[in-house]
């Protein structure tokens, strides 16, 4: 039972290379399965989310984060009558273009590309990954995903200027993406912001007292938990509070987005695409709480002194390896060297490094940059 503004699988614009329909899976279910069975998806297990494995094996990595995003996304999609198969596929593929070492790696890779008048964008790299780098089928290159999934990969979190990105014109850059894609950006934030509070406390970068004093939305919910479970341990009180925080963010997003859709008179995918703004949104009050959480994390976790050394090491490893391959492209794998006939060297090096896991890039750094004697992460 889908809402009138949901994107139905039978209305897909299809695949780049036409294929016969599967007898018992719709097109978005097939896309989901192709993503799950891809090598790029499996590599997410060994890519940093925020914390490196030296802290704990219990912390999120890109793969576990992706699973959490998919779970939250399906819950919201079900409640709003959206296409759960499309939502799940977009959630599972949304981080597939991230390089090793989390945002530190992405920043370093982008800076390296800027030295050559170019840039790195993990959404655009994800599109290249599913269209070029995944080679699993004899009949076509890439995964041959549907238009809607490819569109959602690049448009779920930002809008691209048609004049700056003419090569993306097929993805309707002048229109909003379907609601199924709009949802992913906010569920991604719900998942990582609450998880990073959890991992930050586990890493002892954060303290419970710090959370209660510095984060008002957390303090209010913690007081409720403390009143109900006065004899519980601090860890269990924290867990209960975090559960309530996730529920507050998810519930508000459902209620407020339903209100926005109703007030805007949205009754079709066409109306969603033509609406001047994105329709998924938190209420004003919870939107402010969301901003407080993000500001708290940036100040106390992402740019904390505890993670500064890890960040610097990660950036150094990636930058040095990028420079090495720029100077000695003959050390690139043969299939990447073949691409030099069609694309510039810096883009080939970027593609190669962006696909690496944390472990593999450190192995490559030890192999090719042995003169750089530094403690790796």
mmCIF file of C-alpha atoms in Angstrom:
data_model
loop_
_atom_site.group_PDB
_atom_site.id
_atom_site.type_symbol
_atom_site.label_atom_id
_atom_site.label_comp_id
_atom_site.label_asym_id
_atom_site.label_seq_id
_atom_site.Cartn_x
_atom_site.Cartn_y
_atom_site.Cartn_z
ATOM 1 C CA UNK A 1 0.000 0.000 0.000
ATOM 2 C CA UNK A 2 1.953 2.967 -1.294
ATOM 3 C CA UNK A 3 1.080 6.641 -0.911
ATOM 4 C CA UNK A 4 0.257 8.546 -4.128
ATOM 5 C CA UNK A 5 3.577 10.403 -3.868
ATOM 6 C CA UNK A 6 5.614 7.168 -3.601
ATOM 7 C CA UNK A 7 7.690 5.986 -6.532
ATOM 8 C CA UNK A 8 6.371 2.659 -7.778
ATOM 9 C CA UNK A 9 8.781 0.099 -9.163
ATOM 10 C CA UNK A 10 6.697 -0.380 -12.304
ATOM 11 C CA UNK A 11 7.155 3.317 -13.080
ATOM 12 C CA UNK A 12 10.948 3.167 -13.139
ATOM 13 C CA UNK A 13 12.660 4.874 -16.054
ATOM 14 C CA UNK A 14 14.582 1.655 -16.481
ATOM 15 C CA UNK A 15 18.204 0.670 -16.795
ATOM 16 C CA UNK A 16 20.931 2.015 -19.040
ATOM 17 C CA UNK A 17 21.160 -1.423 -20.644
ATOM 18 C CA UNK A 18 17.681 -3.000 -20.991
ATOM 19 C CA UNK A 19 17.087 -6.285 -19.196
ATOM 20 C CA UNK A 20 14.143 -8.641 -18.949
ATOM 21 C CA UNK A 21 12.077 -8.351 -15.772
ATOM 22 C CA UNK A 22 12.743 -10.890 -13.058
ATOM 23 C CA UNK A 23 9.858 -13.322 -12.411
ATOM 24 C CA UNK A 24 9.520 -12.593 -8.666
ATOM 25 C CA UNK A 25 11.700 -9.573 -7.790
ATOM 26 C CA UNK A 26 10.872 -6.018 -8.783
ATOM 27 C CA UNK A 27 13.576 -3.781 -10.240
ATOM 28 C CA UNK A 28 14.435 -2.041 -6.976
ATOM 29 C CA UNK A 29 14.745 -5.364 -5.156
ATOM 30 C CA UNK A 30 17.175 -6.518 -7.840
ATOM 31 C CA UNK A 31 19.158 -3.298 -7.407
ATOM 32 C CA UNK A 32 19.317 -3.871 -3.648
ATOM 33 C CA UNK A 33 20.651 -7.373 -4.183
ATOM 34 C CA UNK A 34 23.242 -6.177 -6.692
ATOM 35 C CA UNK A 35 24.509 -3.593 -4.221
ATOM 36 C CA UNK A 36 24.738 -6.122 -1.380
ATOM 37 C CA UNK A 37 26.697 -8.570 -3.537
ATOM 38 C CA UNK A 38 29.131 -5.931 -4.832
ATOM 39 C CA UNK A 39 32.751 -5.810 -3.753
ATOM 40 C CA UNK A 40 32.456 -2.113 -2.953
ATOM 41 C CA UNK A 41 29.707 -2.875 -0.426
ATOM 42 C CA UNK A 42 31.782 -5.556 1.276
ATOM 43 C CA UNK A 43 34.731 -3.178 1.554
ATOM 44 C CA UNK A 44 32.648 -0.894 3.782
ATOM 45 C CA UNK A 45 33.361 -3.310 6.628
ATOM 46 C CA UNK A 46 36.972 -2.124 6.675
ATOM 47 C CA UNK A 47 36.408 1.588 6.187
ATOM 48 C CA UNK A 48 36.392 3.963 9.133
ATOM 49 C CA UNK A 49 33.191 5.721 10.148
ATOM 50 C CA UNK A 50 34.696 7.969 12.863
ATOM 51 C CA UNK A 51 36.760 5.826 15.209
ATOM 52 C CA UNK A 52 39.586 3.534 14.194
ATOM 53 C CA UNK A 53 39.632 -0.116 15.232
ATOM 54 C CA UNK A 54 42.415 0.489 17.765
ATOM 55 C CA UNK A 55 39.821 1.857 20.179
ATOM 56 C CA UNK A 56 37.405 -1.057 20.063
ATOM 57 C CA UNK A 57 35.953 -3.720 17.799
ATOM 58 C CA UNK A 58 32.513 -2.564 18.957
ATOM 59 C CA UNK A 59 32.576 0.795 17.192
ATOM 60 C CA UNK A 60 30.707 1.497 13.987
ATOM 61 C CA UNK A 61 32.398 1.135 10.654
ATOM 62 C CA UNK A 62 30.948 2.187 7.302
ATOM 63 C CA UNK A 63 29.115 -1.110 6.922
ATOM 64 C CA UNK A 64 27.433 -1.210 10.322
ATOM 65 C CA UNK A 65 26.525 2.466 9.943
ATOM 66 C CA UNK A 66 24.963 1.671 6.566
ATOM 67 C CA UNK A 67 22.865 -1.100 8.107
ATOM 68 C CA UNK A 68 21.620 1.295 10.790
ATOM 69 C CA UNK A 69 20.672 3.862 8.132
ATOM 70 C CA UNK A 70 18.766 1.190 6.215
ATOM 71 C CA UNK A 71 16.859 0.128 9.340
ATOM 72 C CA UNK A 72 15.811 3.665 10.250
ATOM 73 C CA UNK A 73 14.983 4.480 6.633
ATOM 74 C CA UNK A 74 12.685 1.487 6.184
ATOM 75 C CA UNK A 75 10.827 2.343 9.385
ATOM 76 C CA UNK A 76 10.112 5.891 8.202
ATOM 77 C CA UNK A 77 9.314 4.784 4.655
ATOM 78 C CA UNK A 78 6.764 2.279 5.941
ATOM 79 C CA UNK A 79 5.051 4.867 8.110
ATOM 80 C CA UNK A 80 4.810 7.405 5.259
ATOM 81 C CA UNK A 81 3.805 4.920 2.582
ATOM 82 C CA UNK A 82 7.000 5.253 0.543
ATOM 83 C CA UNK A 83 8.600 2.534 -1.557
ATOM 84 C CA UNK A 84 10.573 0.554 1.020
ATOM 85 C CA UNK A 85 12.526 -1.398 -1.598
ATOM 86 C CA UNK A 86 13.850 1.780 -3.212
ATOM 87 C CA UNK A 87 14.548 3.348 0.189
ATOM 88 C CA UNK A 88 16.465 0.305 1.385
ATOM 89 C CA UNK A 89 18.544 0.193 -1.799
ATOM 90 C CA UNK A 90 19.455 3.869 -1.533
ATOM 91 C CA UNK A 91 20.357 3.469 2.148
ATOM 92 C CA UNK A 92 22.616 0.499 1.419
ATOM 93 C CA UNK A 93 24.411 2.248 -1.447
ATOM 94 C CA UNK A 94 24.626 5.776 -0.006
ATOM 95 C CA UNK A 95 28.164 5.469 1.453
ATOM 96 C CA UNK A 96 29.686 3.203 -1.177
ATOM 97 C CA UNK A 97 31.807 6.023 -2.606
ATOM 98 C CA UNK A 98 33.600 6.986 0.619
ATOM 99 C CA UNK A 99 37.408 6.601 0.717
ATOM 100 C CA UNK A 100 39.355 5.059 3.621
ATOM 101 C CA UNK A 101 39.803 6.873 6.951
ATOM 102 C CA UNK A 102 36.358 8.487 7.062
ATOM 103 C CA UNK A 103 36.019 12.219 6.535
ATOM 104 C CA UNK A 104 39.724 12.730 7.174
ATOM 105 C CA UNK A 105 40.447 10.598 4.128
ATOM 106 C CA UNK A 106 37.840 12.408 2.073
ATOM 107 C CA UNK A 107 39.275 15.816 2.984
ATOM 108 C CA UNK A 108 42.816 14.695 2.148
ATOM 109 C CA UNK A 109 41.754 13.184 -1.171
ATOM 110 C CA UNK A 110 39.853 16.324 -2.115
ATOM 111 C CA UNK A 111 42.895 18.493 -1.316
ATOM 112 C CA UNK A 112 45.117 16.218 -3.410
ATOM 113 C CA UNK A 113 42.708 16.550 -6.330
ATOM 114 C CA UNK A 114 42.558 20.329 -5.967
ATOM 115 C CA UNK A 115 46.299 20.414 -6.624
ATOM 116 C CA UNK A 116 45.373 19.255 -10.128
ATOM 117 C CA UNK A 117 42.427 21.594 -10.628
ATOM 118 C CA UNK A 118 39.887 18.911 -9.775
ATOM 119 C CA UNK A 119 37.947 17.678 -6.736
ATOM 120 C CA UNK A 120 36.648 14.572 -5.000
ATOM 121 C CA UNK A 121 32.953 14.060 -4.259
ATOM 122 C CA UNK A 122 31.976 10.770 -2.625
ATOM 123 C CA UNK A 123 28.497 10.807 -4.194
ATOM 124 C CA UNK A 124 29.901 11.166 -7.689
ATOM 125 C CA UNK A 125 32.510 8.542 -6.932
ATOM 126 C CA UNK A 126 29.741 6.182 -5.808
ATOM 127 C CA UNK A 127 28.099 6.661 -9.197
ATOM 128 C CA UNK A 128 31.380 5.867 -10.960
ATOM 129 C CA UNK A 129 31.734 2.800 -8.758
ATOM 130 C CA UNK A 130 28.382 1.265 -9.673
ATOM 131 C CA UNK A 131 28.669 2.218 -13.332
ATOM 132 C CA UNK A 132 32.324 1.455 -14.048
ATOM 133 C CA UNK A 133 34.327 -0.305 -11.355
ATOM 134 C CA UNK A 134 31.969 -3.130 -10.411
ATOM 135 C CA UNK A 135 32.414 -5.730 -13.151
ATOM 136 C CA UNK A 136 30.123 -8.692 -12.441
ATOM 137 C CA UNK A 137 28.079 -9.179 -15.588
ATOM 138 C CA UNK A 138 28.976 -10.297 -19.111
ATOM 139 C CA UNK A 139 26.176 -8.322 -20.743
ATOM 140 C CA UNK A 140 27.027 -4.807 -19.524
ATOM 141 C CA UNK A 141 29.554 -2.767 -17.504
ATOM 142 C CA UNK A 142 28.857 -1.908 -13.877
ATOM 143 C CA UNK A 143 25.778 -2.996 -11.954
ATOM 144 C CA UNK A 144 23.294 -1.527 -14.464
ATOM 145 C CA UNK A 145 21.120 -0.081 -11.707
ATOM 146 C CA UNK A 146 17.820 1.633 -12.402
ATOM 147 C CA UNK A 147 17.704 5.339 -13.156
ATOM 148 C CA UNK A 148 16.054 6.116 -9.815
ATOM 149 C CA UNK A 149 18.803 4.448 -7.790
ATOM 150 C CA UNK A 150 21.555 6.139 -9.796
ATOM 151 C CA UNK A 151 19.759 9.471 -9.421
ATOM 152 C CA UNK A 152 19.377 8.927 -5.683
ATOM 153 C CA UNK A 153 23.063 8.117 -5.291
ATOM 154 C CA UNK A 154 24.091 11.594 -6.383
ATOM 155 C CA UNK A 155 21.059 13.653 -5.332
ATOM 156 C CA UNK A 156 20.085 12.245 -1.933
ATOM 157 C CA UNK A 157 22.182 14.756 0.018
ATOM 158 C CA UNK A 158 22.722 17.744 -2.269
ATOM 159 C CA UNK A 159 21.552 19.522 -5.402
ATOM 160 C CA UNK A 160 24.012 19.868 -8.289
ATOM 161 C CA UNK A 161 24.123 22.981 -10.457
ATOM 162 C CA UNK A 162 23.226 21.958 -14.031
ATOM 163 C CA UNK A 163 25.687 24.510 -15.440
ATOM 164 C CA UNK A 164 28.605 23.204 -13.379
ATOM 165 C CA UNK A 165 27.789 19.543 -13.946
ATOM 166 C CA UNK A 166 26.553 19.237 -17.546
ATOM 167 C CA UNK A 167 27.701 15.599 -17.658
ATOM 168 C CA UNK A 168 24.990 14.806 -15.084
ATOM 169 C CA UNK A 169 22.174 16.353 -17.133
ATOM 170 C CA UNK A 170 20.343 13.034 -17.493
ATOM 171 C CA UNK A 171 19.644 13.057 -13.747
ATOM 172 C CA UNK A 172 17.155 15.951 -13.863
ATOM 173 C CA UNK A 173 19.337 18.339 -11.886
ATOM 174 C CA UNK A 174 16.726 21.078 -12.083
ATOM 175 C CA UNK A 175 14.208 18.938 -10.190
ATOM 176 C CA UNK A 176 14.000 17.591 -6.650
ATOM 177 C CA UNK A 177 14.701 13.878 -6.182
ATOM 178 C CA UNK A 178 11.829 11.571 -5.145
ATOM 179 C CA UNK A 179 10.943 11.409 -1.460
ATOM 180 C CA UNK A 180 12.647 8.027 -1.174
ATOM 181 C CA UNK A 181 15.970 9.714 -1.971
ATOM 182 C CA UNK A 182 15.304 12.844 0.102
ATOM 183 C CA UNK A 183 14.784 10.653 3.167
ATOM 184 C CA UNK A 184 18.284 9.160 3.109
ATOM 185 C CA UNK A 185 20.176 12.353 3.921
ATOM 186 C CA UNK A 186 18.272 12.835 7.176
ATOM 187 C CA UNK A 187 18.252 9.199 8.253
ATOM 188 C CA UNK A 188 21.996 9.176 7.624
ATOM 189 C CA UNK A 189 22.326 12.084 10.037
ATOM 190 C CA UNK A 190 20.072 10.505 12.658
ATOM 191 C CA UNK A 191 22.115 7.316 12.523
ATOM 192 C CA UNK A 192 25.591 8.826 12.676
ATOM 193 C CA UNK A 193 24.870 11.611 15.174
ATOM 194 C CA UNK A 194 23.371 9.298 17.780
ATOM 195 C CA UNK A 195 25.901 6.527 17.098
ATOM 196 C CA UNK A 196 28.798 8.951 17.450
ATOM 197 C CA UNK A 197 27.558 9.949 20.898
ATOM 198 C CA UNK A 198 27.523 6.256 21.793
ATOM 199 C CA UNK A 199 30.983 5.535 20.389
ATOM 200 C CA UNK A 200 32.350 8.772 21.824
ATOM 201 C CA UNK A 201 31.323 7.736 25.323
ATOM 202 C CA UNK A 202 32.671 4.210 24.772
ATOM 203 C CA UNK A 203 36.003 5.673 23.647
ATOM 204 C CA UNK A 204 36.071 7.877 26.754
ATOM 205 C CA UNK A 205 36.364 10.935 24.575
ATOM 206 C CA UNK A 206 33.020 11.990 26.031
ATOM 207 C CA UNK A 207 31.768 11.684 29.596
ATOM 208 C CA UNK A 208 28.213 11.359 30.799
ATOM 209 C CA UNK A 209 28.548 14.598 32.737
ATOM 210 C CA UNK A 210 29.823 16.356 29.606
ATOM 211 C CA UNK A 211 26.757 15.190 27.695
ATOM 212 C CA UNK A 212 24.374 16.302 30.437
ATOM 213 C CA UNK A 213 25.938 19.753 30.699
ATOM 214 C CA UNK A 214 26.783 20.449 27.069
ATOM 215 C CA UNK A 215 23.853 18.914 25.236
ATOM 216 C CA UNK A 216 20.416 20.142 26.438
ATOM 217 C CA UNK A 217 18.337 17.682 24.321
ATOM 218 C CA UNK A 218 20.245 14.811 25.910
ATOM 219 C CA UNK A 219 19.949 16.298 29.417
ATOM 220 C CA UNK A 220 16.147 16.538 29.243
ATOM 221 C CA UNK A 221 15.773 12.916 28.168
ATOM 222 C CA UNK A 222 18.370 11.715 30.674
ATOM 223 C CA UNK A 223 16.417 13.341 33.504
ATOM 224 C CA UNK A 224 13.322 11.373 32.447
ATOM 225 C CA UNK A 225 15.324 8.143 32.428
ATOM 226 C CA UNK A 226 16.915 8.866 35.802
ATOM 227 C CA UNK A 227 13.491 9.468 37.307
ATOM 228 C CA UNK A 228 12.146 6.185 35.946
ATOM 229 C CA UNK A 229 15.229 4.019 36.571
ATOM 230 C CA UNK A 230 17.023 5.624 39.568
ATOM 231 C CA UNK A 231 18.890 2.421 40.492
ATOM 232 C CA UNK A 232 20.112 1.581 36.978
ATOM 233 C CA UNK A 233 23.797 1.871 36.124
ATOM 234 C CA UNK A 234 25.001 5.005 34.326
ATOM 235 C CA UNK A 235 25.644 2.956 31.183
ATOM 236 C CA UNK A 236 22.077 1.669 31.092
ATOM 237 C CA UNK A 237 20.741 5.160 31.770
ATOM 238 C CA UNK A 238 22.805 6.379 28.839
ATOM 239 C CA UNK A 239 21.483 3.600 26.609
ATOM 240 C CA UNK A 240 17.891 4.406 27.533
ATOM 241 C CA UNK A 241 18.480 8.093 26.863
ATOM 242 C CA UNK A 242 20.052 7.454 23.490
ATOM 243 C CA UNK A 243 17.148 5.195 22.515
ATOM 244 C CA UNK A 244 14.745 8.000 23.372
ATOM 245 C CA UNK A 245 16.823 10.488 21.393
ATOM 246 C CA UNK A 246 16.678 8.302 18.269
ATOM 247 C CA UNK A 247 12.938 7.870 18.738
ATOM 248 C CA UNK A 248 12.443 11.625 19.161
ATOM 249 C CA UNK A 249 14.313 12.432 15.950
ATOM 250 C CA UNK A 250 12.616 9.694 13.918
ATOM 251 C CA UNK A 251 9.111 10.428 15.216
ATOM 252 C CA UNK A 252 9.451 14.154 14.628
ATOM 253 C CA UNK A 253 10.718 13.599 11.088
ATOM 254 C CA UNK A 254 7.701 11.404 10.316
ATOM 255 C CA UNK A 255 5.126 13.761 11.831
ATOM 256 C CA UNK A 256 6.575 16.974 10.436
ATOM 257 C CA UNK A 257 7.216 15.606 6.952
ATOM 258 C CA UNK A 258 3.663 14.282 6.752
ATOM 259 C CA UNK A 259 2.474 17.768 7.723
ATOM 260 C CA UNK A 260 4.675 19.445 5.100
ATOM 261 C CA UNK A 261 3.479 17.064 2.374
ATOM 262 C CA UNK A 262 -0.166 17.661 3.287
ATOM 263 C CA UNK A 263 0.163 21.445 3.456
ATOM 264 C CA UNK A 264 1.964 21.508 0.107
ATOM 265 C CA UNK A 265 -0.785 19.419 -1.482
ATOM 266 C CA UNK A 266 1.656 16.800 -2.756
ATOM 267 C CA UNK A 267 -0.153 13.904 -4.414
ATOM 268 C CA UNK A 268 2.284 12.559 -7.003
ATOM 269 C CA UNK A 269 5.950 11.966 -7.729
ATOM 270 C CA UNK A 270 5.702 14.718 -10.351
ATOM 271 C CA UNK A 271 4.594 17.174 -7.662
ATOM 272 C CA UNK A 272 7.514 16.092 -5.451
ATOM 273 C CA UNK A 273 9.969 16.700 -8.287
ATOM 274 C CA UNK A 274 8.528 20.097 -9.149
ATOM 275 C CA UNK A 275 8.298 21.394 -5.582
ATOM 276 C CA UNK A 276 10.747 24.273 -5.017
ATOM 277 C CA UNK A 277 12.204 22.761 -1.824
ATOM 278 C CA UNK A 278 12.823 19.331 -0.414
ATOM 279 C CA UNK A 279 9.869 18.071 1.595
ATOM 280 C CA UNK A 280 11.555 15.942 4.258
ATOM 281 C CA UNK A 281 12.195 18.145 7.286
ATOM 282 C CA UNK A 282 12.267 18.244 11.071
ATOM 283 C CA UNK A 283 10.049 20.618 13.023
ATOM 284 C CA UNK A 284 11.580 23.925 14.092
ATOM 285 C CA UNK A 285 12.135 22.750 17.670
ATOM 286 C CA UNK A 286 13.708 19.381 16.842
ATOM 287 C CA UNK A 287 15.609 20.976 13.981
ATOM 288 C CA UNK A 288 17.268 23.232 16.547
ATOM 289 C CA UNK A 289 18.043 20.220 18.761
ATOM 290 C CA UNK A 290 19.557 18.506 15.729
ATOM 291 C CA UNK A 291 21.844 21.501 15.171
ATOM 292 C CA UNK A 292 22.897 21.409 18.831
ATOM 293 C CA UNK A 293 23.835 17.725 18.528
ATOM 294 C CA UNK A 294 25.914 18.356 15.402
ATOM 295 C CA UNK A 295 27.693 21.342 16.965
ATOM 296 C CA UNK A 296 28.427 19.313 20.103
ATOM 297 C CA UNK A 297 29.903 16.455 18.079
ATOM 298 C CA UNK A 298 32.074 18.707 15.955
ATOM 299 C CA UNK A 299 33.500 20.452 19.003
ATOM 300 C CA UNK A 300 33.879 17.477 21.323
ATOM 301 C CA UNK A 301 34.422 14.483 19.035
ATOM 302 C CA UNK A 302 35.286 15.134 15.383
ATOM 303 C CA UNK A 303 37.802 17.900 16.132
ATOM 304 C CA UNK A 304 38.755 16.726 19.603
ATOM 305 C CA UNK A 305 42.351 16.531 20.751
ATOM 306 C CA UNK A 306 41.937 12.779 21.227
ATOM 307 C CA UNK A 307 41.323 12.216 17.511
ATOM 308 C CA UNK A 308 43.708 14.865 16.208
ATOM 309 C CA UNK A 309 46.710 12.527 15.960
ATOM 310 C CA UNK A 310 44.693 9.828 14.176
ATOM 311 C CA UNK A 311 43.357 12.397 11.727
ATOM 312 C CA UNK A 312 46.832 13.723 10.954
ATOM 313 C CA UNK A 313 48.267 10.240 10.409
ATOM 314 C CA UNK A 314 45.414 9.229 8.131
ATOM 315 C CA UNK A 315 45.751 12.353 6.028
ATOM 316 C CA UNK A 316 49.506 11.828 5.769
ATOM 317 C CA UNK A 317 49.187 8.222 4.615
ATOM 318 C CA UNK A 318 46.670 9.090 1.920
ATOM 319 C CA UNK A 319 48.507 12.187 0.691
ATOM 320 C CA UNK A 320 51.871 10.439 0.472
ATOM 321 C CA UNK A 321 50.438 7.475 -1.389
ATOM 322 C CA UNK A 322 48.625 9.779 -3.816
ATOM 323 C CA UNK A 323 51.898 11.603 -4.530
ATOM 324 C CA UNK A 324 53.731 8.311 -4.998
ATOM 325 C CA UNK A 325 51.344 7.045 -7.677
ATOM 326 C CA UNK A 326 51.376 10.415 -9.433
ATOM 327 C CA UNK A 327 55.172 10.102 -9.736
ATOM 328 C CA UNK A 328 55.244 6.376 -10.511
ATOM 329 C CA UNK A 329 52.007 5.430 -12.354
ATOM 330 C CA UNK A 330 53.669 2.219 -13.562
ATOM 331 C CA UNK A 331 53.052 0.864 -10.051
ATOM 332 C CA UNK A 332 49.287 1.139 -10.492
ATOM 333 C CA UNK A 333 47.424 -2.128 -11.200
ATOM 334 C CA UNK A 334 47.245 -2.989 -14.900
ATOM 335 C CA UNK A 335 43.508 -2.323 -15.198
ATOM 336 C CA UNK A 336 44.017 1.203 -13.845
ATOM 337 C CA UNK A 337 46.933 1.843 -16.174
ATOM 338 C CA UNK A 338 44.666 0.952 -19.100
ATOM 339 C CA UNK A 339 42.318 3.768 -18.070
ATOM 340 C CA UNK A 340 45.103 6.314 -18.676
ATOM 341 C CA UNK A 341 44.209 6.201 -22.367
ATOM 342 C CA UNK A 342 40.883 7.851 -21.570
ATOM 343 C CA UNK A 343 41.250 9.796 -18.306
ATOM 344 C CA UNK A 344 43.921 11.962 -16.618
ATOM 345 C CA UNK A 345 46.357 10.366 -14.197
ATOM 346 C CA UNK A 346 45.144 12.260 -11.127
ATOM 347 C CA UNK A 347 41.605 10.928 -11.622
ATOM 348 C CA UNK A 348 42.867 7.366 -12.011
ATOM 349 C CA UNK A 349 44.947 7.646 -8.847
ATOM 350 C CA UNK A 350 41.971 9.139 -7.015
ATOM 351 C CA UNK A 351 39.707 6.296 -8.118
ATOM 352 C CA UNK A 352 42.225 3.686 -6.998
ATOM 353 C CA UNK A 353 42.814 5.182 -3.569
ATOM 354 C CA UNK A 354 39.127 5.946 -2.938
ATOM 355 C CA UNK A 355 38.305 2.264 -3.327
ATOM 356 C CA UNK A 356 40.858 1.125 -0.748
ATOM 357 C CA UNK A 357 39.991 -0.049 2.737
ATOM 358 C CA UNK A 358 41.815 1.268 5.796
ATOM 359 C CA UNK A 359 43.895 -1.915 6.003
ATOM 360 C CA UNK A 360 44.788 -2.000 2.320
ATOM 361 C CA UNK A 361 45.892 1.627 2.083
ATOM 362 C CA UNK A 362 48.199 1.084 5.054
ATOM 363 C CA UNK A 363 49.639 -2.022 3.399
ATOM 364 C CA UNK A 364 50.217 -0.052 0.202
ATOM 365 C CA UNK A 365 51.798 2.803 2.135
ATOM 366 C CA UNK A 366 54.208 0.453 3.896
ATOM 367 C CA UNK A 367 55.105 -1.123 0.568
ATOM 368 C CA UNK A 368 55.603 1.995 -1.522
ATOM 369 C CA UNK A 369 56.555 4.625 1.052
ATOM 370 C CA UNK A 370 58.921 2.708 3.382
ATOM 371 C CA UNK A 371 61.062 5.783 3.914
ATOM 372 C CA UNK A 372 58.196 7.402 5.793
ATOM 373 C CA UNK A 373 58.721 5.809 9.196
ATOM 374 C CA UNK A 374 55.628 6.774 11.108
ATOM 375 C CA UNK A 375 53.201 4.982 13.376
ATOM 376 C CA UNK A 376 50.210 4.094 11.295
ATOM 377 C CA UNK A 377 46.740 3.917 12.684
#
